[in-house]
Amino acid sequence: APFDVFMAADGRRPALLEDSPLAVAGSRFTYARGKLALWSPQPGTFTDAEHYLAEARFTRLAIANPKTAPYGLAAQQVLEHLGLWARLQPRLVRGDSIAQAFQFVASGNAQAGLVALAQVKAWPDQDGTLWRIPQSYYAPIDQQAILLKRGVDNAAARDWLAFLQSPEAVAIIQDYGYDTAD
């Protein structure tokens, strides 16, 4: 495809590109670290999130597919950390992506979901119930970018990647609910 920069919601795919002749070696970096949250659009859904998950009084809990989505894998890791992965299987609804998992919750088709904090922060009605899941419960969701060889001579591509690493961009990324690389 005619692209100059590749940005991904994980580090695996950019790492694969870096080892191929399609990308510029050494140009890969983490521009954001995704944060996972348990969210329900209904206020007062839970006060103790871990207890809420363990009690499983909900009919459906939305997650992204752990096999195809970095946030889905993180959701699986959280539920495994809490010892709930096997027990909650019948109640899990899996979206193809984190966006679809969020939509299941936002539309009311799932009572709650393990979703990206950035999605909740971008949602116009933020009066629901939210638990920011501790980072120690799941592996970091490092979102990475890499310059493709096609973009080596494209000043806009190089400038975009430089901007993503600037203090201004870091502030914007953090404001939208992400961490940034250490």
PDB file of C-alpha atoms in Angstrom:
ATOM      1  CA  ALA A   1       0.000   0.000   0.000  1.00  0.00           C
ATOM      2  CA  PRO A   2       1.213   3.543  -0.634  1.00  0.00           C
ATOM      3  CA  PHE A   3       1.936   4.555   2.974  1.00  0.00           C
ATOM      4  CA  ASP A   4       4.919   6.392   4.385  1.00  0.00           C
ATOM      5  CA  VAL A   5       4.352   5.804   8.118  1.00  0.00           C
ATOM      6  CA  PHE A   6       2.867   2.832   9.933  1.00  0.00           C
ATOM      7  CA  MET A   7       1.199   3.329  13.322  1.00  0.00           C
ATOM      8  CA  ALA A   8      -0.128   0.345  15.257  1.00  0.00           C
ATOM      9  CA  ALA A   9      -1.969  -0.373  18.502  1.00  0.00           C
ATOM     10  CA  ASP A  10       0.838  -2.746  19.443  1.00  0.00           C
ATOM     11  CA  GLY A  11       4.566  -3.233  19.022  1.00  0.00           C
ATOM     12  CA  ARG A  12       4.522  -6.636  17.360  1.00  0.00           C
ATOM     13  CA  ARG A  13       3.575  -5.530  13.873  1.00  0.00           C
ATOM     14  CA  PRO A  14       5.993  -2.566  13.703  1.00  0.00           C
ATOM     15  CA  ALA A  15       8.764  -4.896  14.978  1.00  0.00           C
ATOM     16  CA  LEU A  16       7.966  -7.328  12.165  1.00  0.00           C
ATOM     17  CA  LEU A  17       8.144  -4.473   9.666  1.00  0.00           C
ATOM     18  CA  GLU A  18      11.447  -3.272  11.068  1.00  0.00           C
ATOM     19  CA  ASP A  19      12.936  -6.689  10.313  1.00  0.00           C
ATOM     20  CA  SER A  20      11.693  -6.496   6.728  1.00  0.00           C
ATOM     21  CA  PRO A  21      12.923  -4.465   3.764  1.00  0.00           C
ATOM     22  CA  LEU A  22       9.765  -2.293   3.953  1.00  0.00           C
ATOM     23  CA  ALA A  23      10.736  -0.133   6.943  1.00  0.00           C
ATOM     24  CA  VAL A  24      13.621   2.028   8.080  1.00  0.00           C
ATOM     25  CA  ALA A  25      15.601   0.187  10.745  1.00  0.00           C
ATOM     26  CA  GLY A  26      15.876   2.144  13.981  1.00  0.00           C
ATOM     27  CA  SER A  27      12.885   4.392  13.290  1.00  0.00           C
ATOM     28  CA  ARG A  28      10.396   2.409  15.431  1.00  0.00           C
ATOM     29  CA  PHE A  29       9.277   3.977  18.713  1.00  0.00           C
ATOM     30  CA  THR A  30       6.431   3.845  21.220  1.00  0.00           C
ATOM     31  CA  TYR A  31       4.229   6.908  20.870  1.00  0.00           C
ATOM     32  CA  ALA A  32       1.548   5.877  23.380  1.00  0.00           C
ATOM     33  CA  ARG A  33       0.840   3.242  25.997  1.00  0.00           C
ATOM     34  CA  GLY A  34      -2.792   2.233  26.131  1.00  0.00           C
ATOM     35  CA  LYS A  35      -4.654   2.012  29.423  1.00  0.00           C
ATOM     36  CA  LEU A  36      -7.420  -0.447  30.121  1.00  0.00           C
ATOM     37  CA  ALA A  37     -10.510   0.397  32.172  1.00  0.00           C
ATOM     38  CA  LEU A  38     -13.644  -1.351  33.350  1.00  0.00           C
ATOM     39  CA  TRP A  39     -16.500   0.900  32.276  1.00  0.00           C
ATOM     40  CA  SER A  40     -20.258   1.025  32.407  1.00  0.00           C
ATOM     41  CA  PRO A  41     -22.242   3.979  31.063  1.00  0.00           C
ATOM     42  CA  GLN A  42     -24.599   3.609  34.043  1.00  0.00           C
ATOM     43  CA  PRO A  43     -23.634   5.591  37.151  1.00  0.00           C
ATOM     44  CA  GLY A  44     -23.302   3.508  40.305  1.00  0.00           C
ATOM     45  CA  THR A  45     -22.864   0.178  38.519  1.00  0.00           C
ATOM     46  CA  PHE A  46     -20.133  -0.794  40.960  1.00  0.00           C
ATOM     47  CA  THR A  47     -18.175   0.652  43.848  1.00  0.00           C
ATOM     48  CA  ASP A  48     -15.647  -2.173  44.120  1.00  0.00           C
ATOM     49  CA  ALA A  49     -14.747  -3.215  40.581  1.00  0.00           C
ATOM     50  CA  GLU A  50     -12.961  -6.422  41.514  1.00  0.00           C
ATOM     51  CA  HIS A  51     -15.939  -7.514  43.612  1.00  0.00           C
ATOM     52  CA  TYR A  52     -18.301  -6.584  40.761  1.00  0.00           C
ATOM     53  CA  LEU A  53     -16.362  -8.795  38.368  1.00  0.00           C
ATOM     54  CA  ALA A  54     -16.140 -11.664  40.873  1.00  0.00           C
ATOM     55  CA  GLU A  55     -19.872 -11.519  41.675  1.00  0.00           C
ATOM     56  CA  ALA A  56     -20.729 -11.546  37.959  1.00  0.00           C
ATOM     57  CA  ARG A  57     -24.243 -10.176  38.385  1.00  0.00           C
ATOM     58  CA  PHE A  58     -24.035  -8.809  34.845  1.00  0.00           C
ATOM     59  CA  THR A  59     -25.337 -10.716  31.832  1.00  0.00           C
ATOM     60  CA  ARG A  60     -22.585  -9.610  29.439  1.00  0.00           C
ATOM     61  CA  LEU A  61     -19.095  -8.209  29.836  1.00  0.00           C
ATOM     62  CA  ALA A  62     -17.528  -6.866  26.639  1.00  0.00           C
ATOM     63  CA  ILE A  63     -13.890  -7.346  25.698  1.00  0.00           C
ATOM     64  CA  ALA A  64     -11.976  -7.193  22.436  1.00  0.00           C
ATOM     65  CA  ASN A  65     -10.904 -10.513  20.956  1.00  0.00           C
ATOM     66  CA  PRO A  66      -7.669 -11.499  22.751  1.00  0.00           C
ATOM     67  CA  LYS A  67      -6.444 -13.320  19.646  1.00  0.00           C
ATOM     68  CA  THR A  68      -6.594 -10.267  17.383  1.00  0.00           C
ATOM     69  CA  ALA A  69      -6.623  -7.124  19.542  1.00  0.00           C
ATOM     70  CA  PRO A  70      -3.953  -5.892  21.974  1.00  0.00           C
ATOM     71  CA  TYR A  71      -6.627  -4.539  24.340  1.00  0.00           C
ATOM     72  CA  GLY A  72      -8.390  -7.897  24.232  1.00  0.00           C
ATOM     73  CA  LEU A  73      -5.213  -9.672  25.288  1.00  0.00           C
ATOM     74  CA  ALA A  74      -4.834  -7.153  28.114  1.00  0.00           C
ATOM     75  CA  ALA A  75      -8.453  -7.815  29.184  1.00  0.00           C
ATOM     76  CA  GLN A  76      -7.724 -11.539  29.284  1.00  0.00           C
ATOM     77  CA  GLN A  77      -4.619 -10.871  31.392  1.00  0.00           C
ATOM     78  CA  VAL A  78      -6.678  -8.793  33.854  1.00  0.00           C
ATOM     79  CA  LEU A  79      -9.285 -11.517  34.243  1.00  0.00           C
ATOM     80  CA  GLU A  80      -6.567 -14.149  34.631  1.00  0.00           C
ATOM     81  CA  HIS A  81      -4.847 -11.973  37.247  1.00  0.00           C
ATOM     82  CA  LEU A  82      -8.136 -11.851  39.161  1.00  0.00           C
ATOM     83  CA  GLY A  83      -8.673 -15.607  38.724  1.00  0.00           C
ATOM     84  CA  LEU A  84     -11.899 -15.020  36.767  1.00  0.00           C
ATOM     85  CA  TRP A  85     -11.004 -15.864  33.160  1.00  0.00           C
ATOM     86  CA  ALA A  86     -12.463 -19.392  33.076  1.00  0.00           C
ATOM     87  CA  ARG A  87     -15.496 -18.575  35.196  1.00  0.00           C
ATOM     88  CA  LEU A  88     -16.570 -15.539  33.150  1.00  0.00           C
ATOM     89  CA  GLN A  89     -16.336 -17.202  29.716  1.00  0.00           C
ATOM     90  CA  PRO A  90     -20.127 -17.654  29.335  1.00  0.00           C
ATOM     91  CA  ARG A  91     -20.692 -13.931  29.997  1.00  0.00           C
ATOM     92  CA  LEU A  92     -17.981 -12.509  27.735  1.00  0.00           C
ATOM     93  CA  VAL A  93     -18.903 -10.926  24.424  1.00  0.00           C
ATOM     94  CA  ARG A  94     -15.908 -10.387  22.186  1.00  0.00           C
ATOM     95  CA  GLY A  95     -15.653  -7.557  19.739  1.00  0.00           C
ATOM     96  CA  ASP A  96     -13.408  -7.861  16.715  1.00  0.00           C
ATOM     97  CA  SER A  97     -11.655  -4.725  17.956  1.00  0.00           C
ATOM     98  CA  ILE A  98     -11.565  -2.558  21.054  1.00  0.00           C
ATOM     99  CA  ALA A  99     -13.859  -0.121  19.228  1.00  0.00           C
ATOM    100  CA  GLN A 100     -16.497  -2.817  18.782  1.00  0.00           C
ATOM    101  CA  ALA A 101     -16.156  -3.919  22.421  1.00  0.00           C
ATOM    102  CA  PHE A 102     -16.701  -0.299  23.481  1.00  0.00           C
ATOM    103  CA  GLN A 103     -19.751  -0.077  21.220  1.00  0.00           C
ATOM    104  CA  PHE A 104     -21.268  -3.158  22.892  1.00  0.00           C
ATOM    105  CA  VAL A 105     -21.117  -1.298  26.206  1.00  0.00           C
ATOM    106  CA  ALA A 106     -22.096   2.152  24.912  1.00  0.00           C
ATOM    107  CA  SER A 107     -25.162   0.699  23.178  1.00  0.00           C
ATOM    108  CA  GLY A 108     -26.289  -1.192  26.285  1.00  0.00           C
ATOM    109  CA  ASN A 109     -25.771  -4.631  24.744  1.00  0.00           C
ATOM    110  CA  ALA A 110     -23.256  -5.344  27.523  1.00  0.00           C
ATOM    111  CA  GLN A 111     -23.607  -3.955  31.029  1.00  0.00           C
ATOM    112  CA  ALA A 112     -19.878  -3.231  31.301  1.00  0.00           C
ATOM    113  CA  GLY A 113     -16.665  -3.817  29.424  1.00  0.00           C
ATOM    114  CA  LEU A 114     -12.918  -3.865  29.631  1.00  0.00           C
ATOM    115  CA  VAL A 115     -12.229  -1.030  27.212  1.00  0.00           C
ATOM    116  CA  ALA A 116      -9.607   1.577  26.374  1.00  0.00           C
ATOM    117  CA  LEU A 117      -9.556   4.479  28.826  1.00  0.00           C
ATOM    118  CA  ALA A 118      -9.108   6.799  25.824  1.00  0.00           C
ATOM    119  CA  GLN A 119     -12.494   5.694  24.478  1.00  0.00           C
ATOM    120  CA  VAL A 120     -14.214   6.524  27.752  1.00  0.00           C
ATOM    121  CA  LYS A 121     -12.516   9.923  27.912  1.00  0.00           C
ATOM    122  CA  ALA A 122     -13.705  10.669  24.373  1.00  0.00           C
ATOM    123  CA  TRP A 123     -17.293   9.590  25.127  1.00  0.00           C
ATOM    124  CA  PRO A 124     -19.567  12.641  25.465  1.00  0.00           C
ATOM    125  CA  ASP A 125     -21.462  11.267  28.496  1.00  0.00           C
ATOM    126  CA  GLN A 126     -18.797  10.474  31.061  1.00  0.00           C
ATOM    127  CA  ASP A 127     -21.190  10.073  34.007  1.00  0.00           C
ATOM    128  CA  GLY A 128     -20.920   6.278  34.053  1.00  0.00           C
ATOM    129  CA  THR A 129     -18.854   4.088  36.352  1.00  0.00           C
ATOM    130  CA  LEU A 130     -15.139   3.682  35.741  1.00  0.00           C
ATOM    131  CA  TRP A 131     -12.259   1.680  37.207  1.00  0.00           C
ATOM    132  CA  ARG A 132      -8.797   2.466  35.913  1.00  0.00           C
ATOM    133  CA  ILE A 133      -7.215  -0.963  36.014  1.00  0.00           C
ATOM    134  CA  PRO A 134      -3.768  -1.039  37.636  1.00  0.00           C
ATOM    135  CA  GLN A 135      -0.989  -1.424  35.070  1.00  0.00           C
ATOM    136  CA  SER A 136       0.403  -4.339  37.073  1.00  0.00           C
ATOM    137  CA  TYR A 137      -2.655  -6.431  36.079  1.00  0.00           C
ATOM    138  CA  TYR A 138      -1.703  -6.563  32.367  1.00  0.00           C
ATOM    139  CA  ALA A 139       1.284  -6.236  30.057  1.00  0.00           C
ATOM    140  CA  PRO A 140       1.859  -2.750  28.636  1.00  0.00           C
ATOM    141  CA  ILE A 141      -0.087  -1.939  25.468  1.00  0.00           C
ATOM    142  CA  ASP A 142       2.711  -0.168  23.640  1.00  0.00           C
ATOM    143  CA  GLN A 143       1.438   1.535  20.520  1.00  0.00           C
ATOM    144  CA  GLN A 144       4.270   2.040  18.069  1.00  0.00           C
ATOM    145  CA  ALA A 145       5.077   3.896  14.886  1.00  0.00           C
ATOM    146  CA  ILE A 146       7.715   3.262  12.247  1.00  0.00           C
ATOM    147  CA  LEU A 147       8.908   5.071   9.133  1.00  0.00           C
ATOM    148  CA  LEU A 148       8.410   3.017   5.993  1.00  0.00           C
ATOM    149  CA  LYS A 149      11.094   3.073   3.285  1.00  0.00           C
ATOM    150  CA  ARG A 150       8.609   4.688   0.934  1.00  0.00           C
ATOM    151  CA  GLY A 151       8.577   7.713   3.286  1.00  0.00           C
ATOM    152  CA  VAL A 152      12.330   8.214   3.672  1.00  0.00           C
ATOM    153  CA  ASP A 153      12.325  11.212   1.332  1.00  0.00           C
ATOM    154  CA  ASN A 154       8.957  12.536   2.482  1.00  0.00           C
ATOM    155  CA  ALA A 155       9.525  15.487   4.806  1.00  0.00           C
ATOM    156  CA  ALA A 156       5.911  15.364   6.024  1.00  0.00           C
ATOM    157  CA  ALA A 157       6.333  11.736   7.137  1.00  0.00           C
ATOM    158  CA  ARG A 158       9.558  12.506   9.003  1.00  0.00           C
ATOM    159  CA  ASP A 159       8.018  15.654  10.521  1.00  0.00           C
ATOM    160  CA  TRP A 160       4.945  13.688  11.653  1.00  0.00           C
ATOM    161  CA  LEU A 161       7.091  11.144  13.474  1.00  0.00           C
ATOM    162  CA  ALA A 162       9.159  13.924  15.036  1.00  0.00           C
ATOM    163  CA  PHE A 163       5.967  15.680  16.147  1.00  0.00           C
ATOM    164  CA  LEU A 164       4.669  12.494  17.784  1.00  0.00           C
ATOM    165  CA  GLN A 165       7.720  12.564  20.039  1.00  0.00           C
ATOM    166  CA  SER A 166       7.495  16.279  20.866  1.00  0.00           C
ATOM    167  CA  PRO A 167       6.378  17.619  24.255  1.00  0.00           C
ATOM    168  CA  GLU A 168       3.271  19.105  22.589  1.00  0.00           C
ATOM    169  CA  ALA A 169       2.182  15.739  21.166  1.00  0.00           C
ATOM    170  CA  VAL A 170       3.025  13.919  24.401  1.00  0.00           C
ATOM    171  CA  ALA A 171       0.724  16.326  26.278  1.00  0.00           C
ATOM    172  CA  ILE A 172      -2.105  15.701  23.786  1.00  0.00           C
ATOM    173  CA  ILE A 173      -1.625  11.935  23.930  1.00  0.00           C
ATOM    174  CA  GLN A 174      -1.678  11.976  27.731  1.00  0.00           C
ATOM    175  CA  ASP A 175      -4.739  14.232  27.783  1.00  0.00           C
ATOM    176  CA  TYR A 176      -6.602  11.632  25.726  1.00  0.00           C
ATOM    177  CA  GLY A 177      -5.997   8.938  28.340  1.00  0.00           C
ATOM    178  CA  TYR A 178      -2.737   7.303  27.300  1.00  0.00           C
ATOM    179  CA  ASP A 179       0.614   7.021  28.983  1.00  0.00           C
ATOM    180  CA  THR A 180       3.721   7.757  26.995  1.00  0.00           C
ATOM    181  CA  ALA A 181       7.032   5.923  26.809  1.00  0.00           C
ATOM    182  CA  ASP A 182       9.407   6.264  29.718  1.00  0.00           C
TER     183      ASP A 182
END
